[in-house]
Coordinates of C-alpha atoms and ligand atoms in Angstrom, one line a residue:
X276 CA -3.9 -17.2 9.4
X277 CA -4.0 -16.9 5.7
X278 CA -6.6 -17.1 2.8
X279 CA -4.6 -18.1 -0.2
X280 CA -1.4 -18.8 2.1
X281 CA 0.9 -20.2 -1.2
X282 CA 0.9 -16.9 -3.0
X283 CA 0.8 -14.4 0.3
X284 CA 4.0 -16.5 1.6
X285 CA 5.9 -16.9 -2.1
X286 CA 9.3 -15.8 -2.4
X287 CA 10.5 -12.7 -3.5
X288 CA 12.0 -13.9 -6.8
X289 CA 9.1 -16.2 -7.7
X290 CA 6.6 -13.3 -7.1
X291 CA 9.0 -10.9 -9.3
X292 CA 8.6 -13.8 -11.8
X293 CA 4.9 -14.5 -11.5
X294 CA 4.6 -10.4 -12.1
X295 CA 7.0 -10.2 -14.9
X296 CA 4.5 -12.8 -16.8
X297 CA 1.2 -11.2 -16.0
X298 CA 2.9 -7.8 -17.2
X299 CA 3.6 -9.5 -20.5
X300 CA 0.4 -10.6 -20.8
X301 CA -1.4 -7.6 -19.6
X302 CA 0.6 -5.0 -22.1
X303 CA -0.8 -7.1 -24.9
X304 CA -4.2 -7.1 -24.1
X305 CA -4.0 -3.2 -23.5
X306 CA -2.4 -2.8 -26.8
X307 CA -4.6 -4.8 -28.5
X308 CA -8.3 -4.2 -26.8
X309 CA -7.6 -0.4 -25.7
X310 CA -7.3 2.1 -28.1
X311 CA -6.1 4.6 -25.6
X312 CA -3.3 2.6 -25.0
X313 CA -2.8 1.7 -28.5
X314 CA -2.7 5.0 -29.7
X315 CA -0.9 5.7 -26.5
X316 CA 1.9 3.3 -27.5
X317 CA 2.2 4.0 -31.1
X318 CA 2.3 7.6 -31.1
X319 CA 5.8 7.2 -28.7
X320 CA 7.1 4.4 -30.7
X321 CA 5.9 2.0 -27.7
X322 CA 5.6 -1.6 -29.1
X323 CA 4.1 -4.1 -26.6
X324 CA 7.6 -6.3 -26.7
X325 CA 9.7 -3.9 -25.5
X326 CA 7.9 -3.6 -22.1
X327 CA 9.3 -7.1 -20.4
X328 CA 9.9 -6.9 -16.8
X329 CA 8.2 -4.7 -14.6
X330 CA 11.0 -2.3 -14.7
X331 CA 10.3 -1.4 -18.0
X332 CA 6.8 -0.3 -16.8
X333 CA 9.3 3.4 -16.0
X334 CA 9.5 4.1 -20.0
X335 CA 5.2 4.4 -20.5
X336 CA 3.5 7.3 -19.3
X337 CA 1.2 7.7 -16.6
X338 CA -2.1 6.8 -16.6
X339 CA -4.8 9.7 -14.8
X340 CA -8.1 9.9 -13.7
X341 CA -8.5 12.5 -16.6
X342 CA -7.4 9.8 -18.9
X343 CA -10.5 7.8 -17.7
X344 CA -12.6 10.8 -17.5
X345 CA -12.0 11.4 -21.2
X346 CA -12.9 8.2 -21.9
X347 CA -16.3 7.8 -20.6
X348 CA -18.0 5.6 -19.5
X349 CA -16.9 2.5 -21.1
X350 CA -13.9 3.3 -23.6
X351 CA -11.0 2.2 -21.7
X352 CA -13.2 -1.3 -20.9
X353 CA -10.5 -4.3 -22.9
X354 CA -13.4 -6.6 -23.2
X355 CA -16.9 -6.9 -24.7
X356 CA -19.4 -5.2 -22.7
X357 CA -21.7 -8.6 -22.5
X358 CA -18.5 -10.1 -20.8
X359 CA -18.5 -6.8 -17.9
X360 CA -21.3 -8.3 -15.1
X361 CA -20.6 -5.3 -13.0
X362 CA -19.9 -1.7 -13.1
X363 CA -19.0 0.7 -10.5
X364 CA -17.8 4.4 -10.5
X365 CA -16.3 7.3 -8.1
X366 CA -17.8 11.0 -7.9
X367 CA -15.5 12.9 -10.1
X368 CA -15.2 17.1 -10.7
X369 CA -17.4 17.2 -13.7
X370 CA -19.9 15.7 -12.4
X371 CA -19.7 12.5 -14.8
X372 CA -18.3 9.5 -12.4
X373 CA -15.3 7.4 -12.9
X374 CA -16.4 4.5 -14.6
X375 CA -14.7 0.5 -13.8
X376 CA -16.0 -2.4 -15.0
X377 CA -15.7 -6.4 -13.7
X378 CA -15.7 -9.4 -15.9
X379 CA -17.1 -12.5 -12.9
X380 CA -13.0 -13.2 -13.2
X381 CA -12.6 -9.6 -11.9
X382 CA -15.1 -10.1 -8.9
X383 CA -13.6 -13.3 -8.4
X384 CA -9.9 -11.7 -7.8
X385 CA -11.6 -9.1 -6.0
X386 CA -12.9 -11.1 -3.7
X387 CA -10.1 -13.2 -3.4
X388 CA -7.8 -9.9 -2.3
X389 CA -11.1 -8.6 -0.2
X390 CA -10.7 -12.4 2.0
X391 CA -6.9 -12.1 2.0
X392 CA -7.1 -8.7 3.9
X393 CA -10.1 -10.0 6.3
X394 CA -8.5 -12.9 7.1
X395 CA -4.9 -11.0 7.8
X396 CA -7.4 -9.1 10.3
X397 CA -8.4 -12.1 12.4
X398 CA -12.2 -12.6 10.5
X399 CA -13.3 -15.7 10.2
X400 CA -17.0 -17.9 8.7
X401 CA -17.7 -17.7 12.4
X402 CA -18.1 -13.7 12.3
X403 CA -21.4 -11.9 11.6
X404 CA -20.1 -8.9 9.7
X405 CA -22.3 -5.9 9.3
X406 CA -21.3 -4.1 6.1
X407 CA -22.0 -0.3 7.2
X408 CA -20.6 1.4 4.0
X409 CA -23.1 2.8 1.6
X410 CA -24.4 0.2 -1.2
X411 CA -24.8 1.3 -4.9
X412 CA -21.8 2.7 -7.1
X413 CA -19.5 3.0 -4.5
X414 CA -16.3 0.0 -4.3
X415 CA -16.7 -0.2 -0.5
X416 CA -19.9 -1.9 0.6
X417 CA -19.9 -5.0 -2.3
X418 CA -16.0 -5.2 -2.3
X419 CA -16.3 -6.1 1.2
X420 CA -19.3 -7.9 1.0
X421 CA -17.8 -10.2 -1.5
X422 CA -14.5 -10.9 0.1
X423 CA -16.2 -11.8 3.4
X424 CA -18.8 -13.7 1.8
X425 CA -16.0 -16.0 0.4
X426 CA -14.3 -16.4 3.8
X427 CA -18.0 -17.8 5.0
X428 CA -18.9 -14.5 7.3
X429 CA -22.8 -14.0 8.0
X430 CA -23.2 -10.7 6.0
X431 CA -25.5 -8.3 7.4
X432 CA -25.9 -5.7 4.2
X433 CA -26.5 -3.0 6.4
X434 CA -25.5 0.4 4.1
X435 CA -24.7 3.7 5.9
X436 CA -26.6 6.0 8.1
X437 CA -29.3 5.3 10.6
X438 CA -27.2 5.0 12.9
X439 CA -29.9 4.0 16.0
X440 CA -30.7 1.0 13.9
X441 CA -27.4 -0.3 13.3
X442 CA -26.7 -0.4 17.3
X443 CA -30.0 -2.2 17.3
X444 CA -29.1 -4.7 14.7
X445 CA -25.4 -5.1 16.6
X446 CA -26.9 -5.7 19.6
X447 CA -29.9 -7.8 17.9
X448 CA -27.9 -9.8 15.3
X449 CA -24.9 -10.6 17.4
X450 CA -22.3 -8.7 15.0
X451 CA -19.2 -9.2 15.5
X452 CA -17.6 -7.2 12.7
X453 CA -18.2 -4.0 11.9
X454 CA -17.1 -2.7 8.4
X455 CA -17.5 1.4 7.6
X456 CA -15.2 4.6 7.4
X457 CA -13.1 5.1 10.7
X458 CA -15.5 8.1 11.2
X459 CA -18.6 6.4 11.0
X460 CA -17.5 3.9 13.2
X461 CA -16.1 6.7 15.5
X462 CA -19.1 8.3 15.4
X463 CA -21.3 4.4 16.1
X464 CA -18.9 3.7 18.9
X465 CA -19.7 7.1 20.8
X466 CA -23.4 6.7 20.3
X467 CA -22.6 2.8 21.8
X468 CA -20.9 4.0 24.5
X469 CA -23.0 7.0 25.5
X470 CA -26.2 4.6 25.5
X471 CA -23.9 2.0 27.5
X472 CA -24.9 -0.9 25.7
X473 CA -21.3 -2.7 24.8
X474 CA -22.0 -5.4 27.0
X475 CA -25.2 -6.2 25.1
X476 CA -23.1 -6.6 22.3
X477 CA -20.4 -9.0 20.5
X478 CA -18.4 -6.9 18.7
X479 CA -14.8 -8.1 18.4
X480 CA -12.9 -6.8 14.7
X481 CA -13.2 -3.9 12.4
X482 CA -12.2 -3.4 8.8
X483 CA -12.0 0.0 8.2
X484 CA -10.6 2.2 5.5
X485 CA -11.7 4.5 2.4
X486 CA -10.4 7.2 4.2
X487 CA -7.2 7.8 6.2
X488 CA -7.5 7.2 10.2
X489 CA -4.8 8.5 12.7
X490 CA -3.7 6.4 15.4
X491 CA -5.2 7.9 17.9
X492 CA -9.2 7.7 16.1
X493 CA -8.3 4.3 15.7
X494 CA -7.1 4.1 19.5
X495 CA -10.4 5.9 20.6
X496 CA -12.7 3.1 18.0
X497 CA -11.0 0.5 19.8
X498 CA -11.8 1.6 23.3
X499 CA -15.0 2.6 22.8
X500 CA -15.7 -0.5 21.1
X501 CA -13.6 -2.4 23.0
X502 CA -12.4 -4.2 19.1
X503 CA -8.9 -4.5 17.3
X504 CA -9.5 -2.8 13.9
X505 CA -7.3 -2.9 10.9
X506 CA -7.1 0.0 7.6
X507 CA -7.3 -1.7 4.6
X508 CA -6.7 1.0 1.1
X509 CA -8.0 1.0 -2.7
X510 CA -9.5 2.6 -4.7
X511 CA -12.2 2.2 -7.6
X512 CA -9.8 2.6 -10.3
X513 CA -7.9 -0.1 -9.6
X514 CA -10.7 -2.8 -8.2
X515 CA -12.3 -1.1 -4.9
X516 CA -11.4 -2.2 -1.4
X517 CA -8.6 -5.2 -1.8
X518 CA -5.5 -3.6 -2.9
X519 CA -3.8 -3.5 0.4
X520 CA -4.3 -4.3 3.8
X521 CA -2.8 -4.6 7.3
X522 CA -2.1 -7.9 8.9
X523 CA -2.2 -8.3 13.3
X524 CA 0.8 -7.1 13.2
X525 CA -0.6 -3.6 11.6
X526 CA 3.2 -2.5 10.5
X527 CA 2.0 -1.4 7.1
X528 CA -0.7 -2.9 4.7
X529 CA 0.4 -5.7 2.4
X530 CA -0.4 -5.0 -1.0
X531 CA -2.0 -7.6 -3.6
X532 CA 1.4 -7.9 -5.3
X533 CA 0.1 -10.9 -7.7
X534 CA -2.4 -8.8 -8.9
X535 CA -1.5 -5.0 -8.2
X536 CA 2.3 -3.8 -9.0
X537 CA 3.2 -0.5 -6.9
X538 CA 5.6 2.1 -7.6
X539 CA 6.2 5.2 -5.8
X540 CA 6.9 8.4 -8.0
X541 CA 8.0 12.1 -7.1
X542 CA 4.1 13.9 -8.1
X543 CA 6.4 16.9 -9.3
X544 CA 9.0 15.4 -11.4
X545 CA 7.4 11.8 -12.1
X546 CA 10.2 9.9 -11.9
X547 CA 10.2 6.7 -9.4
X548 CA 12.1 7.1 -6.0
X549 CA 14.8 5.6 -4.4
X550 CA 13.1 2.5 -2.6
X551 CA 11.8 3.7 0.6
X552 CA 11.0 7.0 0.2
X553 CA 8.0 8.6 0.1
X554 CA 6.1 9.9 -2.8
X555 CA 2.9 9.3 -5.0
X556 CA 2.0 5.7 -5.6
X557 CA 1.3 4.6 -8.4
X558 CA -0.2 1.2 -9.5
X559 CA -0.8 -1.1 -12.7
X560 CA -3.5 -4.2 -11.7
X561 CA -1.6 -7.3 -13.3
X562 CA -4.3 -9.1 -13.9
X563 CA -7.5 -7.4 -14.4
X564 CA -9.7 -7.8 -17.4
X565 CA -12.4 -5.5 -18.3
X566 CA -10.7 -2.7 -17.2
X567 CA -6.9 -3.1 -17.3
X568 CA -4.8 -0.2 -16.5
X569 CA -0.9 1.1 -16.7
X570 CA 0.6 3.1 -14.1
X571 CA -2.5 4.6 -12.5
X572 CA -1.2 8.1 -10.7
X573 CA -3.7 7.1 -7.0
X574 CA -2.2 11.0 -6.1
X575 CA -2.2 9.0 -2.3
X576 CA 1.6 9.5 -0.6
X577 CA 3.0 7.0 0.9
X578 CA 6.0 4.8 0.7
X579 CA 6.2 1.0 0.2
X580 CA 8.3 -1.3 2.5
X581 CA 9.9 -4.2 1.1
X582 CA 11.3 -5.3 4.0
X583 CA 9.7 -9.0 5.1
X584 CA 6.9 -9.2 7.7
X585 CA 6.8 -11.1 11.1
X586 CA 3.1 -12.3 9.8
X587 CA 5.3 -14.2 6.9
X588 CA 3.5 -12.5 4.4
X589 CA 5.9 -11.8 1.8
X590 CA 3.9 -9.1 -0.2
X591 CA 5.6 -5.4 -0.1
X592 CA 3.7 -2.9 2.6
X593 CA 2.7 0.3 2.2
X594 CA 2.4 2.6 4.9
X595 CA -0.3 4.5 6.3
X596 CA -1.4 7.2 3.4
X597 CA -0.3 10.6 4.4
X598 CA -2.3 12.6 2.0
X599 CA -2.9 13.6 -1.3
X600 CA -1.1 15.2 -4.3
X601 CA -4.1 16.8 -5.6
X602 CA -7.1 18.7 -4.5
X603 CA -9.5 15.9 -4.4
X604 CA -10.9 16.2 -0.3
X605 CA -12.2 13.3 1.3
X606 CA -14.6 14.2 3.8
X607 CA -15.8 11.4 5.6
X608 CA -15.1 9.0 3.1
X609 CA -17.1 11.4 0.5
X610 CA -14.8 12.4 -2.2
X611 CA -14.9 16.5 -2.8
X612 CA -13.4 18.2 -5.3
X613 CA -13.3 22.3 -4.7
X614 CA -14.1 22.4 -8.5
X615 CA -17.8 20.7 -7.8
X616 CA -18.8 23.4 -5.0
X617 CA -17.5 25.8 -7.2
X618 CA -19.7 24.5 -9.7
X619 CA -22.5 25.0 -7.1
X620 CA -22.0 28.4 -6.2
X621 CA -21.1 30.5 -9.6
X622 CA -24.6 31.7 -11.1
X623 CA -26.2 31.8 -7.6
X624 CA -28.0 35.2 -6.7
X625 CA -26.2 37.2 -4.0
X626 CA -23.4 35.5 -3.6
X627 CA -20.0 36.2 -6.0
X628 CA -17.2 33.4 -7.0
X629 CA -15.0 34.0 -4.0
X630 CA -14.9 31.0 -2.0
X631 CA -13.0 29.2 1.0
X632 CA -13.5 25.5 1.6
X633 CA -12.4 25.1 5.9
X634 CA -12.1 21.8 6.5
X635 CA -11.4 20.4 9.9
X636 CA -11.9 17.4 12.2
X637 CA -14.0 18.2 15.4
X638 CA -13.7 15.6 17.8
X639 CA -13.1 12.5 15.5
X640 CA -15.4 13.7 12.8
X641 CA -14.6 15.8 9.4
X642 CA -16.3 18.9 8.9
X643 CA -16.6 20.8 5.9
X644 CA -17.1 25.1 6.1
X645 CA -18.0 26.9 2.7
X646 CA -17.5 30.5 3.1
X647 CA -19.0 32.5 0.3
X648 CA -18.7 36.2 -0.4
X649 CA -22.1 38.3 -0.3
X650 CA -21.7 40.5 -3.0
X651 CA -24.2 43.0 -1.2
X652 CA -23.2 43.9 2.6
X653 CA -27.2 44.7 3.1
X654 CA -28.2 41.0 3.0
X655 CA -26.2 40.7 6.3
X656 CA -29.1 42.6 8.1
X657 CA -32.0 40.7 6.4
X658 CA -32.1 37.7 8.9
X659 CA -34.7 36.3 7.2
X660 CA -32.9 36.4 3.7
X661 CA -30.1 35.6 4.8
X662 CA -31.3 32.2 6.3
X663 CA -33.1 31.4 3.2
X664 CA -30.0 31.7 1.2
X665 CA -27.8 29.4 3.3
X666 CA -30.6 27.4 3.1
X667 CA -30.4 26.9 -0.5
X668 CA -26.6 26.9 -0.9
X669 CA -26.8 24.1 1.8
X670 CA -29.1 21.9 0.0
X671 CA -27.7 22.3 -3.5
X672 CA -24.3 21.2 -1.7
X673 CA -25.6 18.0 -0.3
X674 CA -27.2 17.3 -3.6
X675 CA -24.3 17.4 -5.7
X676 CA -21.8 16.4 -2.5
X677 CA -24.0 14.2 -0.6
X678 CA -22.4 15.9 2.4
X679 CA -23.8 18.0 4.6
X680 CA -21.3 21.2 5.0
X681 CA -21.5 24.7 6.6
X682 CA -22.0 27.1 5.3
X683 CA -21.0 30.7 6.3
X684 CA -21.9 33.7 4.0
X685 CA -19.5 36.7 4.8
X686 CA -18.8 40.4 4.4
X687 CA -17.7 41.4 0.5
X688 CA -14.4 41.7 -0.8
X689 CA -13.3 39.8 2.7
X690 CA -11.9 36.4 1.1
X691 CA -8.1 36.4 -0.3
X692 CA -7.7 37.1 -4.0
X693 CA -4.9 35.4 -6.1
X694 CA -3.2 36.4 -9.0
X695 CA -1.8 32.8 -9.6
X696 CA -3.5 29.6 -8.8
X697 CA -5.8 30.3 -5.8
X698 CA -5.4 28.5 -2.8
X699 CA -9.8 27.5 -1.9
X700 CA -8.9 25.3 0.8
X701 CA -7.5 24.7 4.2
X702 CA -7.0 22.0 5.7
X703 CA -6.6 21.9 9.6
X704 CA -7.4 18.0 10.2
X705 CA -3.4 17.6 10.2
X706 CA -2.9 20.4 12.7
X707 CA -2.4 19.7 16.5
Ligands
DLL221 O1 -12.5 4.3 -1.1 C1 -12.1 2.1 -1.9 C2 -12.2 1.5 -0.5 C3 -13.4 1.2 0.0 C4 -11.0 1.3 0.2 C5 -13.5 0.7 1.3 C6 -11.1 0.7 1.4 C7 -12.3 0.4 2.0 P1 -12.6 5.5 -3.8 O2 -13.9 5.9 -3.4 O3 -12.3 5.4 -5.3 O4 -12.3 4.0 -3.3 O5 -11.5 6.4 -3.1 C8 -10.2 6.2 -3.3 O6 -9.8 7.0 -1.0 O7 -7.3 7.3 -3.5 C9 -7.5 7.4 -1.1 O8 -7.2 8.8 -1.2 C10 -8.7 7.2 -0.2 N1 -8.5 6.0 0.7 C11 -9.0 4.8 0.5 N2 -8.6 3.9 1.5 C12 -7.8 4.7 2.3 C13 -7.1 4.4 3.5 C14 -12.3 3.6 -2.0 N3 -7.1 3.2 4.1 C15 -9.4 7.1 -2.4 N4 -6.4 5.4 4.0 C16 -7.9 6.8 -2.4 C17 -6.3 6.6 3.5 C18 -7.7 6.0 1.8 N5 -7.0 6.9 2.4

């Protein structure tokens, strides 16, 4: 089944075509509504005709989430403001958001991309869809909420958390589609299962994504859920949710190539790969119109398959993402940078700048450990202290993290100390 079956089936040389236009027109309306490009452009000698066919794309810089930081909130916005009818925005390391903005041609694409991806799932207006990411600035709850809206879905706007109540509503409402991070529906699907209630319940698809999900927490969804679930990838920058998704078929997720053109660069050198390899993707949205944007580093490795599908869609794949090239975290679906707890910690009493960030996944879930440095070995026998201090480190965390983490205050001069760039984190989700 397809939702806009003309364009996901189009051949290779008339989508080539199709992109090779929007380019044109895109690279004018950056040059001439942006002034980061346009300064971009002139100080290299960069004049909009030059850049032609999407291979030209290679001879303009790099567009990074600093880039857009710099330009907050609204700077790098190619349209009036009383044209934008939404905004959004991503937590970021200074504590000031990423912002994007959507003309209602934006939210209609969006949509349009959103459906595409639900449909390539197996959802249809029959499904009640309970949207379980969190509402507000965030891309995921609304960019799924729109997409399935347009297919005809019941939407149940459920948010995150509560998590007794959403079984209830399930159960209740007759879901039948569950949308949330693969941990939160890891997490629902336990709860379901330990309570024994499945057979109470419809549930038959899940759209997942926002955060990566092995194959064997999606095996372990499906089986306590007794669903088929898909992984769908995006990010704010570049509209939300809607920039790729996997089909039945779940070899890759087919990329919006109409609307979002994918390259895949070597992070260290910058220069594009041979076709097939893996590297950092990098994407430039074709057709968006408040907020345009060239060669967007995502820092998310993967590779992208060219290589037609048995679904028929014709639209390059990318696979699954294996990580990131920078030090952004996400932990369950929460996006941490080292530099924000860092933030958190210097200028607290008792504790000194020395930190480790433990991340690992216990069961199916991600955990976050912050170990800090005591500067005084005494507070280690002053229980009562002691407690009060985690206490406080813990909430000032969640506050500037919304994320509950550990936290673990140890013996002084007992954390590494580097004399180049310090290594805060490690990782052991990837470890068997
Ligand atoms: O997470 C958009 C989204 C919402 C996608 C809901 C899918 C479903 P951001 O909050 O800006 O946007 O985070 C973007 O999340 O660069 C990836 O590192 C990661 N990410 C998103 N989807 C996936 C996925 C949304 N399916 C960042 N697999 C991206 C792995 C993912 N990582």
């Amino acid at each position: 089944m397809f939702f806009q079956k003309d364009i996901e089936t189009i051949s290779r040389d008339k989508l080539e075509e199709l992109q090779n236009e929007r380019l044109r027109n895109l690279i004018n309306r950056c040059y001439e509504n942006v002034p980061f490009y346009k300064d971009r452009f002139d100080r290299l000698g960069i004049k909009p005709e030059m850049i032609k066919i999407t291979k030209d794309l290679r001879n303009i810089p790099l567009t990074t989430k600093e880039d857009i930081r710099e330009n907050y909130p609204f700077k790098m916005f190619a349209v009036p403001m009383k044209k934008v009818v939404r905004v959004h925005a991503s937590s970021g390391t200074t504590g000031k958001p990423t912002v994007v903005g959507y003309t209602r041609g934006d939210l209609d694409m969006w949509s349009d991309c959103v459906a595409r991806l639900a449909v390539a799932a197996g959802a249809t207006d029959e499904d009640v869809a309970q949207i379980s990411f969190g509402y507000g600035l965030f891309t995921g709850a609304l960019g799924l909420h729109g997409g399935l809206e347009k297919i005809g879905a019941t939407i149940i706007p459920m948010s995150s958390g509560n998590s007794e109540k959403q079984l209830m509503i399930m159960e209740d409402f007759g879901t039948t589609l569950l949308v949330s991070t693969p941990s939160y529906a890891v997490y629902l699907s336990e709860m379901c299962r330990e309570k024994g209630i499945r057979d109470k319940m419809k549930l038959r698809l899940g759209l997942f994504g926002s955060e990566g999900c092995t194959d064997e927490m999606r095996n372990l969804i499906e089986k306590n859920f007794g669903i088929f679930a898909t992984d769908n990838y995006g990010m704010s920058e570049l509209i939300g949710p809607g920039v790729s998704g996997e089909c039945k078929l779940r070899c890759g997720q087919h990329i919006a190539e109409d609307h979002f053109f994918a390259e895949i660069i070597n992070p260290e050198t910058g220069e594009n790969v041979p076709d097939g390899e893996y590297g950092e993707l990098v994407v430039t949205t074709l057709t968006k119109e408040a907020f345009p944007i060239l060669r967007y580093r995502t820092r998310d490795i993967t590779r992208l398959i060219k290589e037609p599908c048995a679904c028929g869609r014709t639209h390059a794949r990318i696979e699954k993402i294996r990580g990131r090239s920078d030090d952004m975290l996400i932990i369950k679906g929460v996006n941490v940078f080292p530099s924000q707890i860092e933030s958190v910690i210097i200028g607290m009493d008792y504790v000194g700048p020395h930190y480790l960030l433990v991340v690992r996944r216990e069961g199916f879930m991600d955990t976050l450990e912050v170990q800090l440095e005591l500067i005084d070995a005494a507070l280690l026998e002053r229980f009562s202290e002691l407690e009060a201090l985690q206490k406080k480190v813990k909430e000032k965390l969640r506050s500037v993290l919304g994320l509950d983490a550990k936290v673990s205050l140890v013996q002084p001069m007992t954390i590494e100390r580097f004399q180049g760039k310090a290594k805060r984190v490690v990782d052991l989700r990837n470890q068997k």
